mmCIF file of C-alpha atoms in Angstrom:
data_model
loop_
_atom_site.group_PDB
_atom_site.id
_atom_site.type_symbol
_atom_site.label_atom_id
_atom_site.label_comp_id
_atom_site.label_asym_id
_atom_site.label_seq_id
_atom_site.Cartn_x
_atom_site.Cartn_y
_atom_site.Cartn_z
ATOM 1 C CA UNK A 1 -20.880 5.812 60.786
ATOM 2 C CA UNK A 2 -23.867 4.687 62.392
ATOM 3 C CA UNK A 3 -22.902 6.417 65.963
ATOM 4 C CA UNK A 4 -22.301 9.879 63.695
ATOM 5 C CA UNK A 5 -25.914 10.213 62.500
ATOM 6 C CA UNK A 6 -26.830 8.659 66.628
ATOM 7 C CA UNK A 7 -24.389 11.727 67.549
ATOM 8 C CA UNK A 8 -26.011 14.306 64.872
ATOM 9 C CA UNK A 9 -28.458 13.689 65.899
ATOM 10 C CA UNK A 10 -29.034 13.553 70.026
ATOM 11 C CA UNK A 11 -26.528 17.251 69.148
ATOM 12 C CA UNK A 12 -28.827 18.578 67.253
ATOM 13 C CA UNK A 13 -32.463 17.813 69.442
ATOM 14 C CA UNK A 14 -30.331 18.658 72.404
ATOM 15 C CA UNK A 15 -29.964 22.350 69.823
ATOM 16 C CA UNK A 16 -33.502 23.042 68.818
ATOM 17 C CA UNK A 17 -34.444 21.749 72.407
ATOM 18 C CA UNK A 18 -32.098 24.658 74.804
ATOM 19 C CA UNK A 19 -31.146 27.514 71.657
ATOM 20 C CA UNK A 20 -33.734 29.976 72.586
ATOM 21 C CA UNK A 21 -34.601 32.473 70.559
ATOM 22 C CA UNK A 22 -33.086 32.540 67.391
ATOM 23 C CA UNK A 23 -30.565 31.163 64.794
ATOM 24 C CA UNK A 24 -27.664 33.338 66.339
ATOM 25 C CA UNK A 25 -28.827 31.392 69.635
ATOM 26 C CA UNK A 26 -27.417 28.290 68.246
ATOM 27 C CA UNK A 27 -24.149 29.343 67.448
ATOM 28 C CA UNK A 28 -22.489 28.493 70.911
ATOM 29 C CA UNK A 29 -23.753 24.829 69.926
ATOM 30 C CA UNK A 30 -22.234 24.400 66.962
ATOM 31 C CA UNK A 31 -18.714 25.439 68.558
ATOM 32 C CA UNK A 32 -19.491 23.194 70.738
ATOM 33 C CA UNK A 33 -19.811 20.114 68.781
ATOM 34 C CA UNK A 34 -16.948 21.328 66.219
ATOM 35 C CA UNK A 35 -14.054 20.679 69.937
ATOM 36 C CA UNK A 36 -16.326 17.798 71.395
ATOM 37 C CA UNK A 37 -16.622 15.519 67.834
ATOM 38 C CA UNK A 38 -14.431 18.019 65.719
ATOM 39 C CA UNK A 39 -16.990 17.488 63.037
ATOM 40 C CA UNK A 40 -15.873 20.349 60.739
ATOM 41 C CA UNK A 41 -13.131 23.272 62.138
ATOM 42 C CA UNK A 42 -13.721 27.179 63.689
ATOM 43 C CA UNK A 43 -13.166 28.142 59.462
ATOM 44 C CA UNK A 44 -15.582 25.835 58.195
ATOM 45 C CA UNK A 45 -17.802 26.862 60.885
ATOM 46 C CA UNK A 46 -18.052 30.769 59.886
ATOM 47 C CA UNK A 47 -18.141 29.895 56.469
ATOM 48 C CA UNK A 48 -21.505 27.479 57.059
ATOM 49 C CA UNK A 49 -23.082 30.443 59.433
ATOM 50 C CA UNK A 50 -22.106 33.179 55.939
ATOM 51 C CA UNK A 51 -23.959 30.691 53.854
ATOM 52 C CA UNK A 52 -26.854 29.898 56.444
ATOM 53 C CA UNK A 53 -27.210 34.082 56.477
ATOM 54 C CA UNK A 54 -27.264 34.821 52.760
ATOM 55 C CA UNK A 55 -29.327 32.096 51.778
ATOM 56 C CA UNK A 56 -33.530 31.662 51.845
ATOM 57 C CA UNK A 57 -34.548 29.992 54.702
ATOM 58 C CA UNK A 58 -34.916 30.897 58.103
ATOM 59 C CA UNK A 59 -30.431 30.659 59.586
ATOM 60 C CA UNK A 60 -31.333 27.747 62.375
ATOM 61 C CA UNK A 61 -32.095 25.808 59.765
ATOM 62 C CA UNK A 62 -29.596 26.621 57.345
ATOM 63 C CA UNK A 63 -27.041 26.389 59.759
ATOM 64 C CA UNK A 64 -28.530 22.379 60.333
ATOM 65 C CA UNK A 65 -28.794 20.928 57.640
ATOM 66 C CA UNK A 66 -25.230 22.384 56.572
ATOM 67 C CA UNK A 67 -23.678 20.766 59.417
ATOM 68 C CA UNK A 68 -25.427 17.941 59.034
ATOM 69 C CA UNK A 69 -25.097 17.326 55.249
ATOM 70 C CA UNK A 70 -20.663 17.893 55.478
ATOM 71 C CA UNK A 71 -20.838 15.348 58.513
ATOM 72 C CA UNK A 72 -22.771 12.907 57.072
ATOM 73 C CA UNK A 73 -24.718 13.820 53.093
ATOM 74 C CA UNK A 74 -27.379 13.217 52.623
ATOM 75 C CA UNK A 75 -28.706 11.459 55.193
ATOM 76 C CA UNK A 76 -27.129 13.292 57.672
ATOM 77 C CA UNK A 77 -28.982 16.686 56.763
ATOM 78 C CA UNK A 78 -32.043 15.326 57.207
ATOM 79 C CA UNK A 79 -31.639 13.537 60.221
ATOM 80 C CA UNK A 80 -30.016 16.918 61.179
ATOM 81 C CA UNK A 81 -32.990 19.331 59.962
ATOM 82 C CA UNK A 82 -35.931 16.858 61.736
ATOM 83 C CA UNK A 83 -33.696 16.572 65.092
ATOM 84 C CA UNK A 84 -33.776 20.483 65.306
ATOM 85 C CA UNK A 85 -36.838 21.045 64.907
ATOM 86 C CA UNK A 86 -38.535 17.783 67.069
ATOM 87 C CA UNK A 87 -38.363 19.735 69.344
ATOM 88 C CA UNK A 88 -40.097 23.209 68.712
ATOM 89 C CA UNK A 89 -42.712 20.686 67.184
ATOM 90 C CA UNK A 90 -43.362 19.455 70.549
ATOM 91 C CA UNK A 91 -42.980 22.271 73.011
ATOM 92 C CA UNK A 92 -44.613 24.402 70.409
ATOM 93 C CA UNK A 93 -48.317 21.617 69.978
ATOM 94 C CA UNK A 94 -48.344 21.185 74.014
ATOM 95 C CA UNK A 95 -48.573 24.742 74.727
ATOM 96 C CA UNK A 96 -50.718 25.854 71.604
ATOM 97 C CA UNK A 97 -53.663 22.614 72.439
ATOM 98 C CA UNK A 98 -53.443 24.720 76.384
ATOM 99 C CA UNK A 99 -52.861 28.266 75.026
ATOM 100 C CA UNK A 100 -56.865 29.045 74.135
ATOM 101 C CA UNK A 101 -57.423 27.756 77.714
ATOM 102 C CA UNK A 102 -54.560 29.810 79.190
ATOM 103 C CA UNK A 103 -56.280 32.802 77.755
ATOM 104 C CA UNK A 104 -59.683 33.264 79.116
ATOM 105 C CA UNK A 105 -57.331 34.106 82.561
ATOM 106 C CA UNK A 106 -57.548 37.764 82.859
ATOM 107 C CA UNK A 107 -53.284 38.229 84.480
ATOM 108 C CA UNK A 108 -52.848 36.189 80.932
ATOM 109 C CA UNK A 109 -54.390 38.014 78.716
ATOM 110 C CA UNK A 110 -52.661 41.029 80.855
ATOM 111 C CA UNK A 111 -49.163 39.692 80.102
ATOM 112 C CA UNK A 112 -49.263 39.446 76.959
ATOM 113 C CA UNK A 113 -51.062 43.159 77.015
ATOM 114 C CA UNK A 114 -47.394 43.887 78.341
ATOM 115 C CA UNK A 115 -45.033 41.402 75.770
ATOM 116 C CA UNK A 116 -46.602 42.783 72.248
ATOM 117 C CA UNK A 117 -45.316 46.180 72.729
ATOM 118 C CA UNK A 118 -41.904 44.672 73.788
ATOM 119 C CA UNK A 119 -42.184 42.195 70.730
ATOM 120 C CA UNK A 120 -42.034 45.389 68.357
ATOM 121 C CA UNK A 121 -39.019 46.407 70.044
ATOM 122 C CA UNK A 122 -37.363 43.081 69.856
ATOM 123 C CA UNK A 123 -37.992 43.079 65.811
ATOM 124 C CA UNK A 124 -36.517 47.044 65.769
ATOM 125 C CA UNK A 125 -32.683 45.607 67.082
ATOM 126 C CA UNK A 126 -33.026 41.898 65.140
ATOM 127 C CA UNK A 127 -33.756 43.661 61.837
ATOM 128 C CA UNK A 128 -31.459 46.875 63.439
ATOM 129 C CA UNK A 129 -27.803 45.893 61.952
ATOM 130 C CA UNK A 130 -29.570 45.417 59.398
ATOM 131 C CA UNK A 131 -30.385 48.494 58.229
ATOM 132 C CA UNK A 132 -27.174 50.294 59.849
ATOM 133 C CA UNK A 133 -24.921 47.317 57.277
ATOM 134 C CA UNK A 134 -27.555 48.123 54.575
ATOM 135 C CA UNK A 135 -27.731 51.834 54.621
ATOM 136 C CA UNK A 136 -24.230 52.936 55.702
ATOM 137 C CA UNK A 137 -20.650 52.123 55.264
ATOM 138 C CA UNK A 138 -20.241 51.786 59.221
ATOM 139 C CA UNK A 139 -15.474 50.980 58.971
ATOM 140 C CA UNK A 140 -16.404 55.041 57.338
ATOM 141 C CA UNK A 141 -16.009 56.624 60.331
ATOM 142 C CA UNK A 142 -17.726 60.073 60.761
ATOM 143 C CA UNK A 143 -17.789 61.699 56.979
ATOM 144 C CA UNK A 144 -20.504 62.155 54.036
ATOM 145 C CA UNK A 145 -19.168 58.360 53.252
ATOM 146 C CA UNK A 146 -20.582 56.612 55.959
ATOM 147 C CA UNK A 147 -23.868 57.717 53.979
ATOM 148 C CA UNK A 148 -23.869 54.577 51.356
ATOM 149 C CA UNK A 149 -26.201 56.423 48.773
ATOM 150 C CA UNK A 150 -27.191 54.657 46.442
ATOM 151 C CA UNK A 151 -28.044 51.364 48.675
ATOM 152 C CA UNK A 152 -30.263 54.700 50.311
ATOM 153 C CA UNK A 153 -31.570 55.852 47.240
ATOM 154 C CA UNK A 154 -32.794 52.612 46.161
ATOM 155 C CA UNK A 155 -34.066 51.933 49.653
ATOM 156 C CA UNK A 156 -36.654 55.169 49.909
ATOM 157 C CA UNK A 157 -37.543 54.793 45.692
ATOM 158 C CA UNK A 158 -38.304 51.061 46.914
ATOM 159 C CA UNK A 159 -40.603 51.761 50.120
ATOM 160 C CA UNK A 160 -42.181 55.179 48.542
ATOM 161 C CA UNK A 161 -43.413 51.968 45.763
ATOM 162 C CA UNK A 162 -44.746 49.986 48.031
ATOM 163 C CA UNK A 163 -46.220 52.429 51.060
ATOM 164 C CA UNK A 164 -47.683 54.009 47.292
ATOM 165 C CA UNK A 165 -48.945 50.608 46.101
ATOM 166 C CA UNK A 166 -49.533 47.425 49.287
ATOM 167 C CA UNK A 167 -50.787 44.917 46.952
ATOM 168 C CA UNK A 168 -47.756 44.311 45.461
ATOM 169 C CA UNK A 169 -46.720 41.339 46.586
ATOM 170 C CA UNK A 170 -42.818 40.658 49.376
ATOM 171 C CA UNK A 171 -41.561 38.216 47.276
ATOM 172 C CA UNK A 172 -41.377 41.231 43.953
ATOM 173 C CA UNK A 173 -40.273 43.768 45.649
ATOM 174 C CA UNK A 174 -37.339 41.072 47.303
ATOM 175 C CA UNK A 175 -36.821 40.147 43.455
ATOM 176 C CA UNK A 176 -36.428 43.933 41.813
ATOM 177 C CA UNK A 177 -34.099 44.768 45.006
ATOM 178 C CA UNK A 178 -32.194 41.748 44.035
ATOM 179 C CA UNK A 179 -31.828 43.003 39.967
ATOM 180 C CA UNK A 180 -30.872 46.178 41.511
ATOM 181 C CA UNK A 181 -29.066 44.661 43.355
ATOM 182 C CA UNK A 182 -26.938 43.039 40.150
ATOM 183 C CA UNK A 183 -28.079 46.001 37.881
ATOM 184 C CA UNK A 184 -26.298 48.905 39.055
ATOM 185 C CA UNK A 185 -22.923 46.518 41.012
ATOM 186 C CA UNK A 186 -23.323 47.250 44.804
ATOM 187 C CA UNK B 1 -56.320 16.224 52.431
ATOM 188 C CA UNK B 2 -55.877 20.239 50.513
ATOM 189 C CA UNK B 3 -55.504 22.269 53.762
ATOM 190 C CA UNK B 4 -52.504 19.885 54.711
ATOM 191 C CA UNK B 5 -51.280 21.018 51.128
ATOM 192 C CA UNK B 6 -52.057 24.192 51.105
ATOM 193 C CA UNK B 7 -50.122 24.515 54.554
ATOM 194 C CA UNK B 8 -47.178 22.651 53.249
ATOM 195 C CA UNK B 9 -47.561 24.582 50.151
ATOM 196 C CA UNK B 10 -47.328 27.972 52.506
ATOM 197 C CA UNK B 11 -44.911 27.809 54.668
ATOM 198 C CA UNK B 12 -42.574 26.109 52.094
ATOM 199 C CA UNK B 13 -43.098 29.865 49.804
ATOM 200 C CA UNK B 14 -42.148 31.774 53.577
ATOM 201 C CA UNK B 15 -39.258 29.527 53.811
ATOM 202 C CA UNK B 16 -37.644 30.017 50.550
ATOM 203 C CA UNK B 17 -38.779 34.025 50.185
ATOM 204 C CA UNK B 18 -37.374 35.314 53.940
ATOM 205 C CA UNK B 19 -33.667 35.765 54.631
ATOM 206 C CA UNK B 20 -32.298 36.292 57.772
ATOM 207 C CA UNK B 21 -34.800 34.648 60.512
ATOM 208 C CA UNK B 22 -37.803 34.362 62.395
ATOM 209 C CA UNK B 23 -38.156 37.639 62.115
ATOM 210 C CA UNK B 24 -37.979 38.769 58.505
ATOM 211 C CA UNK B 25 -40.499 36.508 57.697
ATOM 212 C CA UNK B 26 -42.772 39.206 59.504
ATOM 213 C CA UNK B 27 -44.390 40.721 55.641
ATOM 214 C CA UNK B 28 -44.609 37.443 54.635
ATOM 215 C CA UNK B 29 -46.233 35.838 57.145
ATOM 216 C CA UNK B 30 -48.247 39.179 57.182
ATOM 217 C CA UNK B 31 -48.944 39.179 53.375
ATOM 218 C CA UNK B 32 -49.893 35.220 53.273
ATOM 219 C CA UNK B 33 -51.319 33.978 56.448
ATOM 220 C CA UNK B 34 -53.270 37.100 58.070
ATOM 221 C CA UNK B 35 -54.545 38.364 54.927
ATOM 222 C CA UNK B 36 -54.457 35.599 51.861
ATOM 223 C CA UNK B 37 -55.891 32.115 54.971
ATOM 224 C CA UNK B 38 -56.833 33.928 56.988
ATOM 225 C CA UNK B 39 -54.811 31.303 59.412
ATOM 226 C CA UNK B 40 -54.458 33.869 62.169
ATOM 227 C CA UNK B 41 -54.579 38.048 63.119
ATOM 228 C CA UNK B 42 -52.149 39.744 63.300
ATOM 229 C CA UNK B 43 -52.693 39.832 67.625
ATOM 230 C CA UNK B 44 -52.236 35.724 66.854
ATOM 231 C CA UNK B 45 -48.692 35.868 65.262
ATOM 232 C CA UNK B 46 -47.470 39.065 67.655
ATOM 233 C CA UNK B 47 -48.735 36.080 70.620
ATOM 234 C CA UNK B 48 -46.851 33.383 69.305
ATOM 235 C CA UNK B 49 -43.143 35.752 68.713
ATOM 236 C CA UNK B 50 -43.874 36.094 72.273
ATOM 237 C CA UNK B 51 -44.599 33.216 72.845
ATOM 238 C CA UNK B 52 -41.985 32.190 70.642
ATOM 239 C CA UNK B 53 -39.174 34.036 72.108
ATOM 240 C CA UNK B 54 -38.688 32.250 75.999
ATOM 241 C CA UNK B 55 -39.842 29.011 74.044
ATOM 242 C CA UNK B 56 -37.470 26.816 73.184
ATOM 243 C CA UNK B 57 -36.235 27.040 69.272
ATOM 244 C CA UNK B 58 -35.979 28.734 67.062
ATOM 245 C CA UNK B 59 -38.817 31.002 65.926
ATOM 246 C CA UNK B 60 -40.204 30.838 62.448
ATOM 247 C CA UNK B 61 -40.561 27.830 62.996
ATOM 248 C CA UNK B 62 -42.729 28.012 66.637
ATOM 249 C CA UNK B 63 -44.731 30.131 64.616
ATOM 250 C CA UNK B 64 -45.286 27.979 61.456
ATOM 251 C CA UNK B 65 -46.361 25.052 64.260
ATOM 252 C CA UNK B 66 -48.607 27.042 65.736
ATOM 253 C CA UNK B 67 -50.185 28.393 63.152
ATOM 254 C CA UNK B 68 -50.473 24.608 61.759
ATOM 255 C CA UNK B 69 -51.711 23.683 64.434
ATOM 256 C CA UNK B 70 -55.055 25.488 65.006
ATOM 257 C CA UNK B 71 -55.684 24.603 61.567
ATOM 258 C CA UNK B 72 -55.366 20.750 61.634
ATOM 259 C CA UNK B 73 -54.514 19.953 65.285
ATOM 260 C CA UNK B 74 -51.021 18.084 65.595
ATOM 261 C CA UNK B 75 -50.865 16.483 61.807
ATOM 262 C CA UNK B 76 -51.045 20.388 60.414
ATOM 263 C CA UNK B 77 -48.337 21.607 63.393
ATOM 264 C CA UNK B 78 -46.098 19.655 61.806
ATOM 265 C CA UNK B 79 -46.731 19.362 58.101
ATOM 266 C CA UNK B 80 -46.170 23.570 58.124
ATOM 267 C CA UNK B 81 -42.902 22.959 60.209
ATOM 268 C CA UNK B 82 -42.352 20.554 57.438
ATOM 269 C CA UNK B 83 -43.107 22.667 54.654
ATOM 270 C CA UNK B 84 -40.990 25.806 56.273
ATOM 271 C CA UNK B 85 -37.480 24.004 56.039
ATOM 272 C CA UNK B 86 -37.867 22.317 53.158
ATOM 273 C CA UNK B 87 -36.363 24.903 50.564
ATOM 274 C CA UNK B 88 -33.518 25.319 53.366
ATOM 275 C CA UNK B 89 -33.596 21.304 53.242
ATOM 276 C CA UNK B 90 -33.162 21.569 49.586
ATOM 277 C CA UNK B 91 -30.976 25.252 48.555
ATOM 278 C CA UNK B 92 -28.466 24.952 50.942
ATOM 279 C CA UNK B 93 -28.214 20.678 50.566
ATOM 280 C CA UNK B 94 -27.266 22.425 46.680
ATOM 281 C CA UNK B 95 -25.350 24.146 48.092
ATOM 282 C CA UNK B 96 -22.952 22.741 49.956
ATOM 283 C CA UNK B 97 -22.362 19.691 47.800
ATOM 284 C CA UNK B 98 -21.487 21.247 44.559
ATOM 285 C CA UNK B 99 -21.610 25.619 45.361
ATOM 286 C CA UNK B 100 -19.000 25.764 48.281
ATOM 287 C CA UNK B 101 -17.421 29.080 46.411
ATOM 288 C CA UNK B 102 -20.663 30.445 46.104
ATOM 289 C CA UNK B 103 -20.207 33.554 48.279
ATOM 290 C CA UNK B 104 -17.332 34.522 45.953
ATOM 291 C CA UNK B 105 -19.210 34.681 43.108
ATOM 292 C CA UNK B 106 -19.504 38.517 42.316
ATOM 293 C CA UNK B 107 -22.463 38.367 41.405
ATOM 294 C CA UNK B 108 -24.216 36.462 44.531
ATOM 295 C CA UNK B 109 -23.050 39.330 45.818
ATOM 296 C CA UNK B 110 -24.032 42.453 44.644
ATOM 297 C CA UNK B 111 -27.636 40.024 44.608
ATOM 298 C CA UNK B 112 -27.609 39.475 48.060
ATOM 299 C CA UNK B 113 -26.733 43.601 48.767
ATOM 300 C CA UNK B 114 -29.960 44.145 46.975
ATOM 301 C CA UNK B 115 -31.890 41.708 48.386
ATOM 302 C CA UNK B 116 -30.728 43.059 52.102
ATOM 303 C CA UNK B 117 -32.619 46.736 50.123
ATOM 304 C CA UNK B 118 -35.240 44.779 49.560
ATOM 305 C CA UNK B 119 -36.202 42.467 53.561
ATOM 306 C CA UNK B 120 -34.964 46.080 55.200
ATOM 307 C CA UNK B 121 -38.306 48.402 53.319
ATOM 308 C CA UNK B 122 -40.364 45.084 53.811
ATOM 309 C CA UNK B 123 -39.188 45.317 57.208
ATOM 310 C CA UNK B 124 -40.257 49.470 57.471
ATOM 311 C CA UNK B 125 -43.671 48.214 56.286
ATOM 312 C CA UNK B 126 -44.294 45.104 58.898
ATOM 313 C CA UNK B 127 -42.998 47.002 61.406
ATOM 314 C CA UNK B 128 -45.314 50.651 60.415
ATOM 315 C CA UNK B 129 -48.299 47.737 60.525
ATOM 316 C CA UNK B 130 -47.904 46.515 63.715
ATOM 317 C CA UNK B 131 -46.465 49.844 65.156
ATOM 318 C CA UNK B 132 -50.223 51.367 64.710
ATOM 319 C CA UNK B 133 -52.104 48.567 65.626
ATOM 320 C CA UNK B 134 -50.025 47.866 68.988
ATOM 321 C CA UNK B 135 -47.892 51.099 70.396
ATOM 322 C CA UNK B 136 -51.593 52.858 71.531
ATOM 323 C CA UNK B 137 -50.937 55.737 73.886
ATOM 324 C CA UNK B 138 -48.333 55.891 76.697
ATOM 325 C CA UNK B 139 -47.966 52.733 79.305
ATOM 326 C CA UNK B 140 -47.729 50.437 75.546
ATOM 327 C CA UNK B 141 -44.999 52.782 74.352
ATOM 328 C CA UNK B 142 -43.030 52.658 77.435
ATOM 329 C CA UNK B 143 -42.791 49.058 77.622
ATOM 330 C CA UNK B 144 -41.953 49.278 73.329
ATOM 331 C CA UNK B 145 -39.042 52.178 74.318
ATOM 332 C CA UNK B 146 -37.702 50.040 77.184
ATOM 333 C CA UNK B 147 -37.557 46.657 76.024
ATOM 334 C CA UNK B 148 -35.417 48.623 72.533
ATOM 335 C CA UNK B 149 -33.153 50.600 74.543
ATOM 336 C CA UNK B 150 -31.805 47.400 76.565
ATOM 337 C CA UNK B 151 -32.360 45.514 74.021
ATOM 338 C CA UNK B 152 -29.722 47.551 72.050
ATOM 339 C CA UNK B 153 -27.206 48.149 74.045
ATOM 340 C CA UNK B 154 -27.354 45.880 77.446
ATOM 341 C CA UNK B 155 -26.500 41.878 76.948
ATOM 342 C CA UNK B 156 -29.696 41.244 78.827
ATOM 343 C CA UNK B 157 -31.404 38.425 77.478
ATOM 344 C CA UNK B 158 -34.661 37.895 75.862
ATOM 345 C CA UNK B 159 -35.697 35.515 77.561
ATOM 346 C CA UNK B 160 -35.291 37.995 81.022
ATOM 347 C CA UNK B 161 -36.756 41.455 79.093
ATOM 348 C CA UNK B 162 -39.881 38.743 78.530
ATOM 349 C CA UNK B 163 -40.538 38.724 81.724
ATOM 350 C CA UNK B 164 -40.187 42.180 83.167
ATOM 351 C CA UNK B 165 -42.068 42.885 79.847
ATOM 352 C CA UNK B 166 -44.614 40.275 81.341
ATOM 353 C CA UNK B 167 -44.485 42.111 84.690
ATOM 354 C CA UNK B 168 -45.556 45.693 83.243
ATOM 355 C CA UNK B 169 -47.306 44.168 81.557
ATOM 356 C CA UNK B 170 -49.650 42.868 84.807
ATOM 357 C CA UNK B 171 -48.897 46.261 87.258
ATOM 358 C CA UNK B 172 -50.101 48.813 83.814
ATOM 359 C CA UNK B 173 -53.089 46.434 83.387
ATOM 360 C CA UNK B 174 -54.409 47.275 87.006
ATOM 361 C CA UNK B 175 -53.363 51.013 86.517
ATOM 362 C CA UNK B 176 -55.068 51.312 83.318
ATOM 363 C CA UNK B 177 -51.873 51.763 81.570
ATOM 364 C CA UNK B 178 -52.718 48.686 78.480
ATOM 365 C CA UNK B 179 -55.615 47.467 76.921
ATOM 366 C CA UNK B 180 -55.945 43.549 78.019
ATOM 367 C CA UNK B 181 -57.806 41.990 75.548
ATOM 368 C CA UNK B 182 -61.600 40.327 76.484
ATOM 369 C CA UNK B 183 -61.983 43.861 79.418
ATOM 370 C CA UNK B 184 -64.261 45.280 76.830
ATOM 371 C CA UNK B 185 -67.023 42.614 77.522
ATOM 372 C CA UNK B 186 -66.155 42.084 81.010
#
């Protein structure tokens, strides 16, 4: 059992260290763990991905916790969660320490001036699938059914309210939207 | 002590109400970290996102480490990170232990569909805010459009796109096509 805990720590530290980008980048690492260690099968992995996507929190962390719990109980969950964030803490702390110095160099600021508009594109690309799957019935093909009318109406109403009253807390929007989902059986 | 607690509590809240990933956290970061606590500016958050794109680890965690580090050093970075992962740990452990069929409850499915609408609403406003600040002329728009097209329609890794954007940043700065931080005082 001790060796399982140790392997969990090492594997998730590796995942944290080598998965660049977001939560989805961790999936190939998890697939490999399923194959090498047999901690879970690929069906279980699909279920864990679905649950990680539909519960609060960063998806990569959710998956780490889930795999950890599935494999080694609460202690396993604790170890995997801490292991996957440890590389981030180390790397980012080092970068943060020198970032202010770097930003005094002209070319670094030029680089950031180029990356910033791109980051907005990455953000849009990251939520693009969510928009499509939430507001459209993708499998309906090119017909009137393509538009998920109830969802689009709720989306537009909430958006209108939120843009008119920007002081509303984001949590309230999430809560009301979830409530609408239940009330209208979306 | 007070600041450490604020860091933990704020990032806990962030982890608790974010569905999706690091980018979906943006509306909450704008409200809690930028507007309420003044721990970072919108520009700095974009810097952290840009760095988070090309460094290991989960973006939400990297951003938390950055913000925490600048408030309270290494320990601040660790505490903020523990804050953002704590809700995942608690929620996923509960689900894994007791609610393995969590996604089979109709009410959960309806609520999640609604919540996704809410996330879309929040993201539209968050992106509009960033757009106004960061896409200000033809140069920044070209970088944005290129990055968007490439990330939606090609399988190019984000790391490569970041490098392309960085090079364009340097070239466009020389041509005065993008605004470079610190230029006005030079």
